[in-house]
């Protein structure tokens, strides 16, 4: 059950260090709040910790110190099984490379998270998968395999898959990094529209890592990160 009280994401004093002979700190002393329905872009130089922060927010990695709350739940209290279930039910992911299964159709790729979660019957899942692809102007492509689709079409299928289980938050890592300008604009507009949908049930929160200043220009907020730390003074050089 989604709560409508408080921020959707709250990060408190989070540091992530890879232990070893020479420890490497990926993210350091991060404090961050993301409100419901926000479209937030995380930006910064290469190697600054952007993707590491996104993986922490997406519960694909865990902090060395500090805590992350999502929808009011302290995820530091989750065991591995709880983390897996929470990711599947509440979070959606879009990456630079779509990671669609090549042997499956577009529709079957979208059905995978629903089948794994098991909340819907097969007819219900088929209906939802088709509806999501239709919303993304992919209805006539749903039975094609990824190799038969353009890069922009594959990324739209990946967005449909991310939406399959009606997640609270969409996390996107360089979602336009492998696309031409027209496809990039299309993906940007789709993700922004998700945060503007009518009604709390349909409105998503989107947190995206990007180098693309055109993509970031429509965000509600841009967060700079440098050397693993949030840098409130860092700003990208926006292109006209």
PDB file of C-alpha atoms in Angstrom, residues 47-188:
ATOM      1  CA  UNK A  47      32.991   8.744 -12.338  1.00  0.00           C
ATOM      2  CA  UNK A  48      31.408  11.132  -9.842  1.00  0.00           C
ATOM      3  CA  UNK A  49      29.136   8.511  -8.255  1.00  0.00           C
ATOM      4  CA  UNK A  50      25.889   9.189 -10.122  1.00  0.00           C
ATOM      5  CA  UNK A  51      25.120   5.592 -11.050  1.00  0.00           C
ATOM      6  CA  UNK A  52      26.330   4.361  -7.654  1.00  0.00           C
ATOM      7  CA  UNK A  53      23.797   6.654  -5.992  1.00  0.00           C
ATOM      8  CA  UNK A  54      21.036   5.464  -8.333  1.00  0.00           C
ATOM      9  CA  UNK A  55      21.829   1.828  -7.543  1.00  0.00           C
ATOM     10  CA  UNK A  56      21.533   2.628  -3.842  1.00  0.00           C
ATOM     11  CA  UNK A  57      18.196   4.385  -4.357  1.00  0.00           C
ATOM     12  CA  UNK A  58      17.018   1.402  -6.398  1.00  0.00           C
ATOM     13  CA  UNK A  59      18.069  -1.070  -3.662  1.00  0.00           C
ATOM     14  CA  UNK A  60      20.387  -2.803  -6.124  1.00  0.00           C
ATOM     15  CA  UNK A  61      23.188  -1.999  -3.695  1.00  0.00           C
ATOM     16  CA  UNK A  62      23.150  -1.281   0.042  1.00  0.00           C
ATOM     17  CA  UNK A  63      24.869   1.526   1.966  1.00  0.00           C
ATOM     18  CA  UNK A  64      27.962   0.884   4.055  1.00  0.00           C
ATOM     19  CA  UNK A  65      26.575   3.448   6.486  1.00  0.00           C
ATOM     20  CA  UNK A  66      23.404   5.521   6.629  1.00  0.00           C
ATOM     21  CA  UNK A  67      19.791   4.759   5.798  1.00  0.00           C
ATOM     22  CA  UNK A  68      17.378   5.012   2.878  1.00  0.00           C
ATOM     23  CA  UNK A  69      13.621   5.296   3.356  1.00  0.00           C
ATOM     24  CA  UNK A  70      11.276   4.610   0.448  1.00  0.00           C
ATOM     25  CA  UNK A  71       7.590   5.382   0.915  1.00  0.00           C
ATOM     26  CA  UNK A  72       8.273   5.726   4.638  1.00  0.00           C
ATOM     27  CA  UNK A  73       9.882   2.295   4.974  1.00  0.00           C
ATOM     28  CA  UNK A  74      13.390   2.007   6.403  1.00  0.00           C
ATOM     29  CA  UNK A  75      15.034  -0.284   3.847  1.00  0.00           C
ATOM     30  CA  UNK A  76      18.020  -0.899   6.155  1.00  0.00           C
ATOM     31  CA  UNK A  77      15.712  -3.271   8.030  1.00  0.00           C
ATOM     32  CA  UNK A  78      15.061  -5.409   4.943  1.00  0.00           C
ATOM     33  CA  UNK A  79      16.703  -8.790   4.492  1.00  0.00           C
ATOM     34  CA  UNK A  80      17.656 -10.026   1.012  1.00  0.00           C
ATOM     35  CA  UNK A  81      14.251 -11.542   0.356  1.00  0.00           C
ATOM     36  CA  UNK A  82      12.438  -8.396   1.419  1.00  0.00           C
ATOM     37  CA  UNK A  83      14.706  -6.275  -0.799  1.00  0.00           C
ATOM     38  CA  UNK A  84      13.955  -8.519  -3.784  1.00  0.00           C
ATOM     39  CA  UNK A  85      10.203  -8.377  -3.201  1.00  0.00           C
ATOM     40  CA  UNK A  86      10.221  -4.612  -2.669  1.00  0.00           C
ATOM     41  CA  UNK A  87      12.217  -3.984  -5.851  1.00  0.00           C
ATOM     42  CA  UNK A  88       9.863  -6.136  -7.891  1.00  0.00           C
ATOM     43  CA  UNK A  89       6.667  -4.599  -6.553  1.00  0.00           C
ATOM     44  CA  UNK A  90       7.576  -0.959  -5.952  1.00  0.00           C
ATOM     45  CA  UNK A  91      10.467   0.048  -8.213  1.00  0.00           C
ATOM     46  CA  UNK A  92      10.913   0.153 -11.992  1.00  0.00           C
ATOM     47  CA  UNK A  93      14.242   0.374 -13.807  1.00  0.00           C
ATOM     48  CA  UNK A  94      15.282   1.755 -17.188  1.00  0.00           C
ATOM     49  CA  UNK A  95      18.923   1.504 -18.250  1.00  0.00           C
ATOM     50  CA  UNK A  96      21.034   2.866 -21.101  1.00  0.00           C
ATOM     51  CA  UNK A  97      20.968  -0.562 -22.710  1.00  0.00           C
ATOM     52  CA  UNK A  98      17.455  -1.944 -22.709  1.00  0.00           C
ATOM     53  CA  UNK A  99      18.366  -5.481 -21.508  1.00  0.00           C
ATOM     54  CA  UNK A 100      15.375  -7.002 -23.296  1.00  0.00           C
ATOM     55  CA  UNK A 101      15.523 -10.768 -23.705  1.00  0.00           C
ATOM     56  CA  UNK A 102      16.240 -11.281 -27.410  1.00  0.00           C
ATOM     57  CA  UNK A 103      14.309 -14.532 -27.759  1.00  0.00           C
ATOM     58  CA  UNK A 104      11.091 -12.986 -26.402  1.00  0.00           C
ATOM     59  CA  UNK A 105       8.628 -10.661 -28.102  1.00  0.00           C
ATOM     60  CA  UNK A 106       8.145  -7.101 -26.880  1.00  0.00           C
ATOM     61  CA  UNK A 107       4.954  -8.176 -25.121  1.00  0.00           C
ATOM     62  CA  UNK A 108       6.584 -11.163 -23.430  1.00  0.00           C
ATOM     63  CA  UNK A 109       9.393  -8.921 -22.165  1.00  0.00           C
ATOM     64  CA  UNK A 110       6.788  -6.650 -20.567  1.00  0.00           C
ATOM     65  CA  UNK A 111       4.988  -9.639 -19.064  1.00  0.00           C
ATOM     66  CA  UNK A 112       8.079 -10.962 -17.261  1.00  0.00           C
ATOM     67  CA  UNK A 113       7.831  -8.775 -14.106  1.00  0.00           C
ATOM     68  CA  UNK A 114       4.084  -9.397 -13.813  1.00  0.00           C
ATOM     69  CA  UNK A 115       4.530 -13.139 -14.093  1.00  0.00           C
ATOM     70  CA  UNK A 116       7.294 -13.059 -11.485  1.00  0.00           C
ATOM     71  CA  UNK A 117       5.245 -10.980  -9.032  1.00  0.00           C
ATOM     72  CA  UNK A 118       2.193 -13.178  -9.572  1.00  0.00           C
ATOM     73  CA  UNK A 119      -0.489 -10.679  -8.617  1.00  0.00           C
ATOM     74  CA  UNK A 120      -2.369 -10.919 -11.917  1.00  0.00           C
ATOM     75  CA  UNK A 121      -3.867 -13.844 -13.752  1.00  0.00           C
ATOM     76  CA  UNK A 122      -2.404 -14.548 -17.179  1.00  0.00           C
ATOM     77  CA  UNK A 123      -5.342 -12.871 -19.004  1.00  0.00           C
ATOM     78  CA  UNK A 124      -5.028  -9.825 -16.728  1.00  0.00           C
ATOM     79  CA  UNK A 125      -1.267  -9.633 -17.325  1.00  0.00           C
ATOM     80  CA  UNK A 126      -1.735  -9.934 -21.097  1.00  0.00           C
ATOM     81  CA  UNK A 127      -4.298  -7.155 -21.036  1.00  0.00           C
ATOM     82  CA  UNK A 128      -2.067  -4.885 -18.953  1.00  0.00           C
ATOM     83  CA  UNK A 129       1.009  -5.584 -21.089  1.00  0.00           C
ATOM     84  CA  UNK A 130      -0.879  -4.761 -24.266  1.00  0.00           C
ATOM     85  CA  UNK A 131      -2.315  -1.616 -22.691  1.00  0.00           C
ATOM     86  CA  UNK A 132       1.134  -0.376 -21.610  1.00  0.00           C
ATOM     87  CA  UNK A 133       2.572  -0.927 -25.072  1.00  0.00           C
ATOM     88  CA  UNK A 134      -0.406   0.843 -26.600  1.00  0.00           C
ATOM     89  CA  UNK A 135       0.139   3.834 -24.275  1.00  0.00           C
ATOM     90  CA  UNK A 136       3.707   4.010 -25.563  1.00  0.00           C
ATOM     91  CA  UNK A 137       2.631   3.794 -29.224  1.00  0.00           C
ATOM     92  CA  UNK A 138       3.970   0.254 -29.528  1.00  0.00           C
ATOM     93  CA  UNK A 139       0.712  -1.669 -29.996  1.00  0.00           C
ATOM     94  CA  UNK A 140       1.578  -2.661 -33.560  1.00  0.00           C
ATOM     95  CA  UNK A 141       5.061  -3.824 -32.521  1.00  0.00           C
ATOM     96  CA  UNK A 142       4.199  -5.987 -29.520  1.00  0.00           C
ATOM     97  CA  UNK A 143       4.799  -9.337 -31.214  1.00  0.00           C
ATOM     98  CA  UNK A 144       8.178  -8.374 -32.676  1.00  0.00           C
ATOM     99  CA  UNK A 145      11.462  -9.402 -31.108  1.00  0.00           C
ATOM    100  CA  UNK A 146      13.947  -6.728 -29.962  1.00  0.00           C
ATOM    101  CA  UNK A 147      16.161  -7.285 -33.028  1.00  0.00           C
ATOM    102  CA  UNK A 148      13.241  -6.160 -35.193  1.00  0.00           C
ATOM    103  CA  UNK A 149      12.835  -2.847 -33.343  1.00  0.00           C
ATOM    104  CA  UNK A 150      14.712   0.442 -33.495  1.00  0.00           C
ATOM    105  CA  UNK A 151      16.719   1.683 -30.503  1.00  0.00           C
ATOM    106  CA  UNK A 152      13.976   4.093 -29.506  1.00  0.00           C
ATOM    107  CA  UNK A 153      11.330   1.388 -29.806  1.00  0.00           C
ATOM    108  CA  UNK A 154      13.377  -0.993 -27.659  1.00  0.00           C
ATOM    109  CA  UNK A 155      13.692   1.689 -24.989  1.00  0.00           C
ATOM    110  CA  UNK A 156       9.922   2.258 -25.039  1.00  0.00           C
ATOM    111  CA  UNK A 157       9.452  -1.476 -24.451  1.00  0.00           C
ATOM    112  CA  UNK A 158      11.907  -1.203 -21.551  1.00  0.00           C
ATOM    113  CA  UNK A 159       9.821   1.641 -20.094  1.00  0.00           C
ATOM    114  CA  UNK A 160       6.661  -0.462 -20.458  1.00  0.00           C
ATOM    115  CA  UNK A 161       8.427  -3.299 -18.653  1.00  0.00           C
ATOM    116  CA  UNK A 162       9.476  -0.884 -15.878  1.00  0.00           C
ATOM    117  CA  UNK A 163       5.823   0.112 -15.475  1.00  0.00           C
ATOM    118  CA  UNK A 164       4.502  -3.445 -15.520  1.00  0.00           C
ATOM    119  CA  UNK A 165       3.925  -3.829 -11.776  1.00  0.00           C
ATOM    120  CA  UNK A 166       2.694  -0.237 -11.304  1.00  0.00           C
ATOM    121  CA  UNK A 167       5.788   0.863  -9.353  1.00  0.00           C
ATOM    122  CA  UNK A 168       6.018   3.878  -7.096  1.00  0.00           C
ATOM    123  CA  UNK A 169       9.369   5.056  -8.476  1.00  0.00           C
ATOM    124  CA  UNK A 170      11.087   4.760 -11.865  1.00  0.00           C
ATOM    125  CA  UNK A 171      14.895   4.844 -11.745  1.00  0.00           C
ATOM    126  CA  UNK A 172      16.637   5.491 -15.042  1.00  0.00           C
ATOM    127  CA  UNK A 173      20.379   5.253 -15.695  1.00  0.00           C
ATOM    128  CA  UNK A 174      21.369   7.200 -18.842  1.00  0.00           C
ATOM    129  CA  UNK A 175      18.082   6.226 -20.536  1.00  0.00           C
ATOM    130  CA  UNK A 176      18.891   8.270 -23.669  1.00  0.00           C
ATOM    131  CA  UNK A 177      22.607   7.554 -23.764  1.00  0.00           C
ATOM    132  CA  UNK A 178      22.339   5.105 -26.669  1.00  0.00           C
ATOM    133  CA  UNK A 179      19.675   6.948 -28.716  1.00  0.00           C
ATOM    134  CA  UNK A 180      19.580   9.543 -31.466  1.00  0.00           C
ATOM    135  CA  UNK A 181      18.148  12.993 -30.732  1.00  0.00           C
ATOM    136  CA  UNK A 182      14.598  12.241 -31.893  1.00  0.00           C
ATOM    137  CA  UNK A 183      14.363   9.025 -29.846  1.00  0.00           C
ATOM    138  CA  UNK A 184      15.979  10.787 -26.864  1.00  0.00           C
ATOM    139  CA  UNK A 185      13.330  13.497 -26.943  1.00  0.00           C
ATOM    140  CA  UNK A 186      10.602  10.876 -27.137  1.00  0.00           C
ATOM    141  CA  UNK A 187      11.935   8.948 -24.128  1.00  0.00           C
ATOM    142  CA  UNK A 188      12.412  12.188 -22.174  1.00  0.00           C
TER     143      UNK A 188
END
